[in-house]
Amino acid sequence: MIGGGISGLVAAHRLRIELGGRAEIAVFDAGTSGGQLRTVDLAGGRFDIGAEAFVARRPEVPALLDELGIADRLVAPAGRRPLVYADGGVHPLPAPTLMGIPAGPDPVAGLVSADTLARIAAEPPRQFTWAPGADVTVGALVRDRFGADVITRSVDPLLGGVYAGSADTTGLRAALPTLAAALDGGAASLSDAVRAALPPARSGPVFGAVAGGYAELIDALTAVIGDVRTGTEVVSLTRVDDGWAVTTKAGTATFDAVVLAVPPPALHRLTSATMPAVAEAVGEIDMSHPTVVALALPADAPLPDASGVLVATDAGLTAKAFTFSSRKWSHLRPDAQYVRVSFGRFGDDPRAVSEEDYVAAASADLVTVTGIDARPLAHAVQRWSPGIPQYRVGHKDVVARAIAALPDDVAVAGAWLDGVGVPACVASGEAAARRLLAGAPAV
């Protein structure tokens, strides 16, 4: 198992459960286990500064917590709604929308101009042509049908949070597959397609989290797997007669099969010699490099009564989003106010910004959005490297080419395959394990 993020750990966990203790299963990771999931001690409390939550309507994470015996650590948000900062003030986050794309003018009323509202209302009868199977950027489609305001104030803030990209760099078919399906199915307009693609209303929380941070999940997986070798970079992967030779600076070990649960840049490096078609495909995937600044503010800091604030891309701020974690999650300790400030879209280089500058920008933008000017009790900065894969136009074809070129005894897992969220990564780890189990010898 090369890669000890959530995808690789889940794959190793499933293999361990299915093959038992006699199977030799090892996880190699150049850093620490967990990948983009990182929990730190901040002002005396446990706090996630990597991924923060997961989509609760997907079953993968609750099922995994239950299997590991820690289902009681699942927590739900407090029920507050997020806001959008635009035009120098905050507005309710448009709802319902599909990743910020409305099915009519009402959800974005008050956020976009009157001309834009009229354009959205007049969109359904406008001539619309869509070739089934086509792929375009989200920005090209939405700008043509609804105008630029919808992108900068509704779509980009959400895409920036999920993919650390923008509407003009994100492909419709990979990022919004239900919308692509509605268009392929003959929707007469973008409004009609969004209406058809909106998920059905459901009761219960939208998101979930782990009470003590994702470290609890990572520790539980590691305990089952057993052999997790952190700080151990794999320098080469070589085909040998009886499987694959995995070489690190500490030596070489041979395995019958391999799961490559690493980001595209590392996957390209490891497969260039032995699986050139895989390397060629994943070499086309770009990465973004977002950064999270976590602030612990005094307990009396007057955070707004909202789960957070997304920032319009024309608002003139450096930060792209704020999460008022102490408002969003009631399980966090009450003697501090925790805030996450997110930076970085595709094309930004976090190496050019010092930790001190990130903290200063987070504090300054927090003052602009909320008026809170309080000295943090503590802070932490997490630069996501190598970052988040970008789902560009044609991304699904890139993924299909890479998978088709894999040998039977190699599987892949990770956020570049079929979704960047934690549930999608868990699903990719499960799928990688199933692929290898289908051809595994009896142990």
Short mmCIF file of C-alpha atoms in Angstrom, two decimals:
data_model
loop_
_atom_site.label_atom_id
_atom_site.label_comp_id
_atom_site.label_asym_id
_atom_site.label_seq_id
_atom_site.Cartn_x
_atom_site.Cartn_y
_atom_site.Cartn_z
CA MET A 1 0.00 0.00 0.00
CA ILE A 2 1.70 3.19 -1.14
CA GLY A 3 0.02 6.21 0.42
CA GLY A 4 -1.31 6.51 3.96
CA GLY A 5 -4.08 9.03 3.45
CA ILE A 6 -7.66 8.06 4.14
CA SER A 7 -7.98 6.27 0.78
CA GLY A 8 -4.92 4.08 1.32
CA LEU A 9 -5.76 3.35 4.95
CA VAL A 10 -9.29 2.26 4.03
CA ALA A 11 -7.96 -0.01 1.28
CA ALA A 12 -5.46 -1.57 3.71
CA HIS A 13 -8.14 -1.94 6.39
CA ARG A 14 -10.48 -3.77 4.04
CA LEU A 15 -7.70 -6.07 2.84
CA ARG A 16 -6.73 -6.83 6.43
CA ILE A 17 -10.33 -7.64 7.38
CA GLU A 18 -10.86 -9.89 4.35
CA LEU A 19 -7.45 -11.61 4.25
CA GLY A 20 -6.84 -11.91 7.98
CA GLY A 21 -3.72 -11.61 10.08
CA ARG A 22 -1.56 -13.96 8.02
CA ALA A 23 -1.50 -11.63 5.01
CA GLU A 24 1.48 -9.28 4.82
CA ILE A 25 -0.04 -5.82 4.38
CA ALA A 26 2.12 -2.72 4.76
CA VAL A 27 1.33 0.95 4.25
CA PHE A 28 4.13 3.29 3.19
CA ASP A 29 3.77 7.06 3.45
CA ALA A 30 6.39 9.76 3.07
CA GLY A 31 4.70 11.93 5.70
CA THR A 32 2.25 11.15 8.45
CA SER A 33 -0.81 8.92 8.20
CA GLY A 34 -4.05 10.64 7.33
CA GLY A 35 -2.93 12.66 4.34
CA GLN A 36 -5.22 15.67 4.05
CA LEU A 37 -6.87 14.76 7.36
CA ARG A 38 -4.93 16.39 10.16
CA THR A 39 -5.95 17.03 13.76
CA VAL A 40 -3.89 19.32 16.01
CA ASP A 41 -3.99 20.59 19.57
CA LEU A 42 -5.07 24.24 19.37
CA ALA A 43 -5.50 26.29 22.55
CA GLY A 44 -6.08 23.11 24.51
CA GLY A 45 -8.63 21.57 22.16
CA ARG A 46 -8.48 19.00 19.36
CA PHE A 47 -9.14 20.69 16.02
CA ASP A 48 -9.14 19.55 12.38
CA ILE A 49 -7.08 21.77 10.09
CA GLY A 50 -7.26 19.52 7.05
CA ALA A 51 -10.65 18.39 5.82
CA GLU A 52 -13.22 19.36 8.44
CA ALA A 53 -16.44 17.49 7.71
CA PHE A 54 -18.08 14.99 5.38
CA VAL A 55 -21.36 14.94 3.49
CA ALA A 56 -23.78 13.04 5.71
CA ARG A 57 -26.12 11.87 2.96
CA ARG A 58 -23.39 9.53 1.73
CA PRO A 59 -23.13 6.31 3.77
CA GLU A 60 -19.41 5.55 3.60
CA VAL A 61 -18.08 7.39 6.64
CA PRO A 62 -20.87 6.50 9.11
CA ALA A 63 -20.60 2.85 8.01
CA LEU A 64 -16.82 2.89 8.52
CA LEU A 65 -17.12 4.48 11.97
CA ASP A 66 -19.66 1.84 12.91
CA GLU A 67 -17.44 -1.00 11.69
CA LEU A 68 -14.52 0.38 13.69
CA GLY A 69 -16.64 0.61 16.84
CA ILE A 70 -16.53 4.40 17.09
CA ALA A 71 -19.97 5.29 15.74
CA ASP A 72 -20.64 7.13 18.99
CA ARG A 73 -17.99 9.68 17.95
CA LEU A 74 -20.12 10.87 15.01
CA VAL A 75 -21.39 14.41 15.57
CA ALA A 76 -23.77 16.65 13.64
CA PRO A 77 -23.53 20.41 13.11
CA ALA A 78 -25.56 22.85 15.17
CA GLY A 79 -27.84 23.73 12.25
CA ARG A 80 -26.70 27.26 11.44
CA ARG A 81 -26.56 28.36 7.80
CA PRO A 82 -23.60 29.91 5.96
CA LEU A 83 -23.50 33.39 4.45
CA VAL A 84 -21.89 34.95 1.38
CA TYR A 85 -19.79 38.12 1.55
CA ALA A 86 -20.34 40.36 -1.49
CA ASP A 87 -20.73 44.07 -2.15
CA GLY A 88 -19.27 44.90 1.24
CA GLY A 89 -21.83 42.93 3.24
CA VAL A 90 -23.11 39.46 4.04
CA HIS A 91 -26.06 37.73 2.39
CA PRO A 92 -27.75 34.36 2.95
CA LEU A 93 -26.17 31.56 0.96
CA PRO A 94 -28.43 30.94 -2.06
CA ALA A 95 -30.64 27.88 -1.64
CA PRO A 96 -31.63 25.66 -3.21
CA THR A 97 -28.87 25.55 -5.81
CA LEU A 98 -26.67 22.95 -7.45
CA MET A 99 -23.14 23.98 -6.48
CA GLY A 100 -24.36 27.57 -6.54
CA ILE A 101 -26.29 27.29 -9.81
CA PRO A 102 -29.95 28.23 -9.27
CA ALA A 103 -32.96 26.83 -11.13
CA GLY A 104 -34.54 30.28 -11.17
CA PRO A 105 -34.00 33.83 -9.90
CA ASP A 106 -35.39 33.48 -6.36
CA PRO A 107 -32.41 31.77 -4.65
CA VAL A 108 -29.99 34.54 -5.69
CA ALA A 109 -32.32 37.51 -5.16
CA GLY A 110 -30.49 40.19 -3.22
CA LEU A 111 -27.10 38.74 -4.11
CA VAL A 112 -26.92 39.52 -7.84
CA SER A 113 -28.02 42.51 -9.88
CA ALA A 114 -31.57 43.14 -11.07
CA ASP A 115 -30.39 42.64 -14.65
CA THR A 116 -28.99 39.23 -13.73
CA LEU A 117 -32.25 38.23 -12.02
CA ALA A 118 -34.18 39.21 -15.15
CA ARG A 119 -31.75 37.23 -17.30
CA ILE A 120 -32.20 34.10 -15.17
CA ALA A 121 -35.99 34.46 -15.26
CA ALA A 122 -35.90 34.78 -19.06
CA GLU A 123 -33.53 31.84 -19.60
CA PRO A 124 -35.93 28.87 -20.01
CA PRO A 125 -37.45 29.90 -23.37
CA ARG A 126 -34.09 30.96 -24.87
CA GLN A 127 -32.78 28.64 -27.56
CA PHE A 128 -30.53 26.01 -26.01
CA THR A 129 -28.39 23.41 -27.72
CA TRP A 130 -26.57 20.62 -25.96
CA ALA A 131 -24.81 17.64 -27.54
CA PRO A 132 -25.14 14.54 -25.33
CA GLY A 133 -21.73 13.57 -24.01
CA ALA A 134 -20.32 17.07 -24.41
CA ASP A 135 -18.14 18.64 -21.72
CA VAL A 136 -17.52 22.32 -21.03
CA THR A 137 -16.37 24.36 -18.08
CA VAL A 138 -19.02 25.18 -15.53
CA GLY A 139 -18.19 28.84 -16.10
CA ALA A 140 -18.77 28.75 -19.84
CA LEU A 141 -22.25 27.26 -19.43
CA VAL A 142 -23.41 29.40 -16.50
CA ARG A 143 -22.00 32.65 -17.88
CA ASP A 144 -23.74 32.11 -21.20
CA ARG A 145 -27.13 31.33 -19.68
CA PHE A 146 -27.20 33.34 -16.43
CA GLY A 147 -24.36 35.88 -16.53
CA ALA A 148 -21.12 36.52 -14.66
CA ASP A 149 -22.70 37.64 -11.36
CA VAL A 150 -23.96 34.13 -10.69
CA ILE A 151 -20.44 32.78 -11.11
CA THR A 152 -18.55 35.26 -8.95
CA ARG A 153 -21.11 35.44 -6.14
CA SER A 154 -22.66 31.99 -6.00
CA VAL A 155 -20.84 29.32 -8.03
CA ASP A 156 -17.18 30.24 -7.50
CA PRO A 157 -17.46 30.55 -3.72
CA LEU A 158 -18.78 26.97 -3.53
CA LEU A 159 -16.42 25.50 -6.12
CA GLY A 160 -13.53 27.25 -4.41
CA GLY A 161 -14.42 25.48 -1.18
CA VAL A 162 -14.85 22.01 -2.66
CA TYR A 163 -12.21 21.88 -5.39
CA ALA A 164 -10.06 24.94 -4.65
CA GLY A 165 -10.72 25.83 -8.26
CA SER A 166 -13.10 28.07 -10.15
CA ALA A 167 -15.99 27.77 -12.56
CA ASP A 168 -13.66 28.58 -15.45
CA THR A 169 -11.23 25.75 -14.59
CA THR A 170 -13.75 23.08 -13.57
CA GLY A 171 -15.30 20.64 -16.03
CA LEU A 172 -19.05 20.16 -15.84
CA ARG A 173 -19.14 16.41 -16.45
CA ALA A 174 -16.74 15.43 -13.67
CA ALA A 175 -17.72 18.01 -11.05
CA LEU A 176 -21.50 18.05 -11.64
CA PRO A 177 -22.38 14.63 -13.10
CA THR A 178 -26.10 14.88 -12.26
CA LEU A 179 -26.34 18.15 -14.17
CA ALA A 180 -24.52 16.61 -17.13
CA ALA A 181 -26.95 13.69 -17.03
CA ALA A 182 -29.94 16.04 -17.04
CA LEU A 183 -28.51 17.91 -20.02
CA ASP A 184 -27.78 14.63 -21.84
CA GLY A 185 -31.35 13.59 -21.12
CA GLY A 186 -32.76 16.46 -23.13
CA ALA A 187 -33.34 19.30 -20.66
CA ALA A 188 -34.66 22.28 -22.60
CA SER A 189 -32.66 24.87 -20.65
CA LEU A 190 -30.09 25.22 -17.90
CA SER A 191 -32.89 26.09 -15.48
CA ASP A 192 -34.70 22.86 -16.32
CA ALA A 193 -31.49 20.84 -16.04
CA VAL A 194 -30.66 22.26 -12.61
CA ARG A 195 -34.21 21.62 -11.42
CA ALA A 196 -33.94 17.99 -12.53
CA ALA A 197 -30.49 17.54 -10.99
CA LEU A 198 -31.21 19.04 -7.56
CA PRO A 199 -31.08 16.34 -4.89
CA PRO A 200 -34.41 15.63 -3.19
CA ALA A 201 -35.06 17.44 0.07
CA ARG A 202 -34.21 15.33 3.08
CA SER A 203 -34.36 15.71 6.80
CA GLY A 204 -31.32 15.47 9.00
CA PRO A 205 -27.94 17.22 8.94
CA VAL A 206 -26.11 17.85 5.68
CA PHE A 207 -22.66 17.31 7.22
CA GLY A 208 -21.04 15.20 9.90
CA ALA A 209 -17.73 15.16 11.74
CA VAL A 210 -15.78 13.11 14.29
CA ALA A 211 -15.95 14.43 17.85
CA GLY A 212 -12.22 14.22 18.58
CA GLY A 213 -11.16 15.09 15.06
CA TYR A 214 -10.31 12.83 12.15
CA ALA A 215 -7.31 11.60 14.14
CA GLU A 216 -9.71 9.25 15.92
CA LEU A 217 -10.66 7.64 12.61
CA ILE A 218 -7.04 7.45 11.43
CA ASP A 219 -5.91 5.88 14.71
CA ALA A 220 -8.70 3.30 14.58
CA LEU A 221 -7.80 2.28 11.02
CA THR A 222 -4.09 2.09 11.86
CA ALA A 223 -4.79 -0.17 14.83
CA VAL A 224 -6.53 -2.68 12.56
CA ILE A 225 -3.95 -2.54 9.77
CA GLY A 226 -0.91 -2.89 12.02
CA ASP A 227 2.03 -2.11 9.72
CA VAL A 228 1.85 1.59 8.80
CA ARG A 229 5.27 3.02 7.98
CA THR A 230 5.16 6.81 8.13
CA GLY A 231 8.10 8.98 7.14
CA THR A 232 8.95 6.32 4.56
CA GLU A 233 8.98 7.54 0.97
CA VAL A 234 8.75 4.96 -1.80
CA VAL A 235 11.47 5.85 -4.29
CA SER A 236 10.64 3.23 -6.92
CA LEU A 237 8.15 0.54 -7.87
CA THR A 238 9.51 -2.29 -10.01
CA ARG A 239 7.94 -5.36 -11.61
CA VAL A 240 9.51 -8.63 -10.43
CA ASP A 241 8.61 -12.24 -11.17
CA ASP A 242 6.53 -12.72 -8.04
CA GLY A 243 4.88 -9.31 -7.89
CA TRP A 244 6.14 -5.80 -7.19
CA ALA A 245 9.32 -4.59 -5.51
CA VAL A 246 8.68 -1.54 -3.36
CA THR A 247 11.91 0.31 -2.66
CA THR A 248 12.44 2.90 0.05
CA LYS A 249 15.65 4.37 1.43
CA ALA A 250 15.47 1.66 4.09
CA GLY A 251 15.42 -1.22 1.59
CA THR A 252 13.19 -3.22 -0.74
CA ALA A 253 10.18 -5.42 0.00
CA THR A 254 8.21 -7.56 -2.45
CA PHE A 255 4.42 -7.81 -2.55
CA ASP A 256 1.95 -9.79 -4.67
CA ALA A 257 -0.10 -6.68 -5.45
CA VAL A 258 -0.02 -2.94 -4.84
CA VAL A 259 -2.51 -0.16 -4.15
CA LEU A 260 -1.28 3.23 -5.30
CA ALA A 261 -3.16 5.67 -3.07
CA VAL A 262 -1.06 8.73 -3.83
CA PRO A 263 -1.81 12.07 -5.52
CA PRO A 264 -1.29 12.41 -9.28
CA PRO A 265 2.25 13.90 -9.13
CA ALA A 266 3.53 10.98 -7.03
CA LEU A 267 1.54 8.48 -9.09
CA HIS A 268 3.09 9.85 -12.26
CA ARG A 269 6.58 9.42 -10.79
CA LEU A 270 5.99 5.87 -9.56
CA THR A 271 4.40 4.60 -12.79
CA SER A 272 6.54 6.33 -15.43
CA ALA A 273 8.87 3.35 -15.94
CA THR A 274 6.53 0.38 -15.48
CA MET A 275 3.09 1.74 -16.42
CA PRO A 276 3.75 4.57 -18.90
CA ALA A 277 0.14 4.81 -20.09
CA VAL A 278 -1.02 5.37 -16.51
CA ALA A 279 1.67 7.98 -16.00
CA GLU A 280 0.75 9.75 -19.23
CA ALA A 281 -2.91 9.99 -18.20
CA VAL A 282 -2.41 11.19 -14.62
CA GLY A 283 0.26 13.63 -15.80
CA GLU A 284 -2.60 15.65 -17.30
CA ILE A 285 -4.17 16.30 -13.89
CA ASP A 286 -3.41 19.69 -12.39
CA MET A 287 -3.27 20.36 -8.65
CA SER A 288 -4.32 23.33 -6.54
CA HIS A 289 -2.59 24.22 -3.30
CA PRO A 290 -5.01 25.64 -0.72
CA THR A 291 -4.10 26.70 2.79
CA VAL A 292 -6.11 26.68 6.02
CA VAL A 293 -5.41 29.08 8.87
CA ALA A 294 -6.99 28.00 12.15
CA LEU A 295 -7.51 30.71 14.76
CA ALA A 296 -8.46 30.21 18.40
CA LEU A 297 -10.06 33.47 19.53
CA PRO A 298 -11.09 34.50 23.05
CA ALA A 299 -14.33 32.96 24.27
CA ASP A 300 -16.12 36.32 24.18
CA ALA A 301 -15.31 37.02 20.53
CA PRO A 302 -18.71 37.88 18.96
CA LEU A 303 -18.83 35.44 16.06
CA PRO A 304 -21.84 35.88 13.77
CA ASP A 305 -24.75 33.49 14.24
CA ALA A 306 -23.83 31.51 11.12
CA SER A 307 -21.79 28.44 10.28
CA GLY A 308 -19.44 30.51 8.16
CA VAL A 309 -19.02 32.93 5.29
CA LEU A 310 -18.10 32.19 1.69
CA VAL A 311 -16.42 35.06 -0.15
CA ALA A 312 -17.45 36.23 -3.62
CA THR A 313 -14.51 36.31 -6.00
CA ASP A 314 -15.20 39.98 -6.80
CA ALA A 315 -15.25 41.00 -3.10
CA GLY A 316 -11.61 42.08 -2.96
CA LEU A 317 -10.53 39.83 -0.07
CA THR A 318 -7.57 37.46 0.11
CA ALA A 319 -9.47 34.75 2.03
CA LYS A 320 -11.99 32.66 0.11
CA ALA A 321 -14.01 31.38 3.07
CA PHE A 322 -14.44 31.45 6.84
CA THR A 323 -15.82 28.61 8.94
CA PHE A 324 -17.05 29.67 12.37
CA SER A 325 -16.33 26.26 13.80
CA SER A 326 -17.51 27.10 17.30
CA ARG A 327 -20.87 28.13 15.86
CA LYS A 328 -21.03 25.20 13.46
CA TRP A 329 -20.09 22.43 15.92
CA SER A 330 -21.44 22.37 19.46
CA HIS A 331 -18.94 19.72 20.64
CA LEU A 332 -15.94 22.07 20.49
CA ARG A 333 -14.63 23.34 23.83
CA PRO A 334 -16.48 26.46 25.05
CA ASP A 335 -13.53 28.48 26.40
CA ALA A 336 -12.31 29.51 22.92
CA GLN A 337 -13.89 30.51 19.63
CA TYR A 338 -12.46 28.48 16.75
CA VAL A 339 -12.38 29.89 13.21
CA ARG A 340 -10.99 28.33 10.03
CA VAL A 341 -9.92 30.74 7.28
CA SER A 342 -9.36 29.23 3.82
CA PHE A 343 -7.05 30.55 1.14
CA GLY A 344 -5.96 29.46 -2.31
CA ARG A 345 -7.55 28.68 -5.62
CA PHE A 346 -6.06 26.92 -8.62
CA GLY A 347 -2.95 28.80 -9.76
CA ASP A 348 -2.06 30.28 -6.36
CA ASP A 349 1.34 29.33 -4.95
CA PRO A 350 1.33 29.05 -1.13
CA ARG A 351 5.12 28.81 -1.06
CA ALA A 352 5.25 32.52 -1.86
CA VAL A 353 3.39 33.41 1.36
CA SER A 354 4.88 33.07 4.84
CA GLU A 355 2.97 31.64 7.79
CA GLU A 356 2.99 35.06 9.44
CA ASP A 357 1.51 36.68 6.33
CA TYR A 358 -1.24 34.06 6.18
CA VAL A 359 -2.19 34.70 9.80
CA ALA A 360 -2.14 38.46 9.25
CA ALA A 361 -4.34 38.15 6.14
CA ALA A 362 -6.76 35.87 8.00
CA SER A 363 -7.08 38.34 10.86
CA ALA A 364 -7.46 41.35 8.56
CA ASP A 365 -10.13 39.73 6.41
CA LEU A 366 -11.96 38.54 9.51
CA VAL A 367 -12.18 42.17 10.65
CA THR A 368 -13.55 43.19 7.26
CA VAL A 369 -16.24 40.51 7.20
CA THR A 370 -17.25 40.40 10.87
CA GLY A 371 -15.75 43.43 12.61
CA ILE A 372 -13.98 41.11 15.09
CA ASP A 373 -10.53 42.47 15.90
CA ALA A 374 -9.26 40.09 18.58
CA ARG A 375 -5.75 38.79 19.12
CA PRO A 376 -5.77 35.00 18.58
CA LEU A 377 -4.97 32.84 21.59
CA ALA A 378 -3.27 30.41 19.21
CA HIS A 379 -3.10 29.63 15.52
CA ALA A 380 -2.11 26.84 13.15
CA VAL A 381 -1.40 26.93 9.43
CA GLN A 382 -1.91 23.92 7.15
CA ARG A 383 -0.67 24.10 3.56
CA TRP A 384 -2.31 21.33 1.54
CA SER A 385 0.52 19.84 -0.46
CA PRO A 386 0.51 18.37 -3.03
CA GLY A 387 -3.01 19.76 -2.89
CA ILE A 388 -6.36 19.01 -4.46
CA PRO A 389 -6.72 17.50 -7.96
CA GLN A 390 -8.52 19.70 -10.44
CA TYR A 391 -11.48 18.22 -12.29
CA ARG A 392 -10.89 19.90 -15.63
CA VAL A 393 -12.85 19.40 -18.85
CA GLY A 394 -12.31 15.79 -19.94
CA HIS A 395 -11.32 14.61 -16.45
CA LYS A 396 -13.51 11.50 -16.56
CA ASP A 397 -11.79 10.41 -19.78
CA VAL A 398 -8.38 10.88 -18.13
CA VAL A 399 -9.46 8.68 -15.21
CA ALA A 400 -10.86 6.01 -17.55
CA ARG A 401 -7.60 5.89 -19.53
CA ALA A 402 -5.52 5.52 -16.38
CA ILE A 403 -7.65 2.71 -14.94
CA ALA A 404 -7.75 0.86 -18.26
CA ALA A 405 -3.95 0.82 -18.34
CA LEU A 406 -3.51 -0.74 -14.88
CA PRO A 407 -2.23 -4.32 -14.53
CA ASP A 408 -4.60 -6.68 -12.73
CA ASP A 409 -2.43 -6.70 -9.61
CA VAL A 410 -2.38 -2.90 -9.22
CA ALA A 411 -5.20 -0.70 -7.96
CA VAL A 412 -5.46 3.05 -7.47
CA ALA A 413 -7.32 5.13 -4.91
CA GLY A 414 -7.62 8.78 -4.04
CA ALA A 415 -9.34 12.11 -4.55
CA TRP A 416 -8.47 12.29 -8.26
CA LEU A 417 -10.78 9.43 -9.20
CA ASP A 418 -14.42 10.19 -8.43
CA GLY A 419 -14.73 12.99 -5.90
CA VAL A 420 -12.52 14.97 -3.55
CA GLY A 421 -14.59 14.62 -0.36
CA VAL A 422 -13.85 12.17 2.43
CA PRO A 423 -16.76 9.82 1.54
CA ALA A 424 -15.56 9.60 -2.07
CA CYS A 425 -12.02 8.84 -0.88
CA VAL A 426 -13.32 6.12 1.45
CA ALA A 427 -15.26 4.66 -1.48
CA SER A 428 -12.15 4.70 -3.67
CA GLY A 429 -10.19 2.81 -1.02
CA GLU A 430 -12.93 0.19 -0.76
CA ALA A 431 -13.01 -0.16 -4.55
CA ALA A 432 -9.23 -0.58 -4.72
CA ALA A 433 -9.38 -3.37 -2.14
CA ARG A 434 -12.19 -5.12 -4.02
CA ARG A 435 -10.15 -5.03 -7.22
CA LEU A 436 -7.23 -6.81 -5.59
CA LEU A 437 -9.41 -9.22 -3.63
CA ALA A 438 -11.01 -10.38 -6.88
CA GLY A 439 -7.68 -11.86 -7.90
CA ALA A 440 -6.15 -12.61 -4.51
CA PRO A 441 -4.89 -16.14 -3.78
CA ALA A 442 -6.18 -17.94 -0.72
CA VAL A 443 -4.22 -17.04 2.40
#
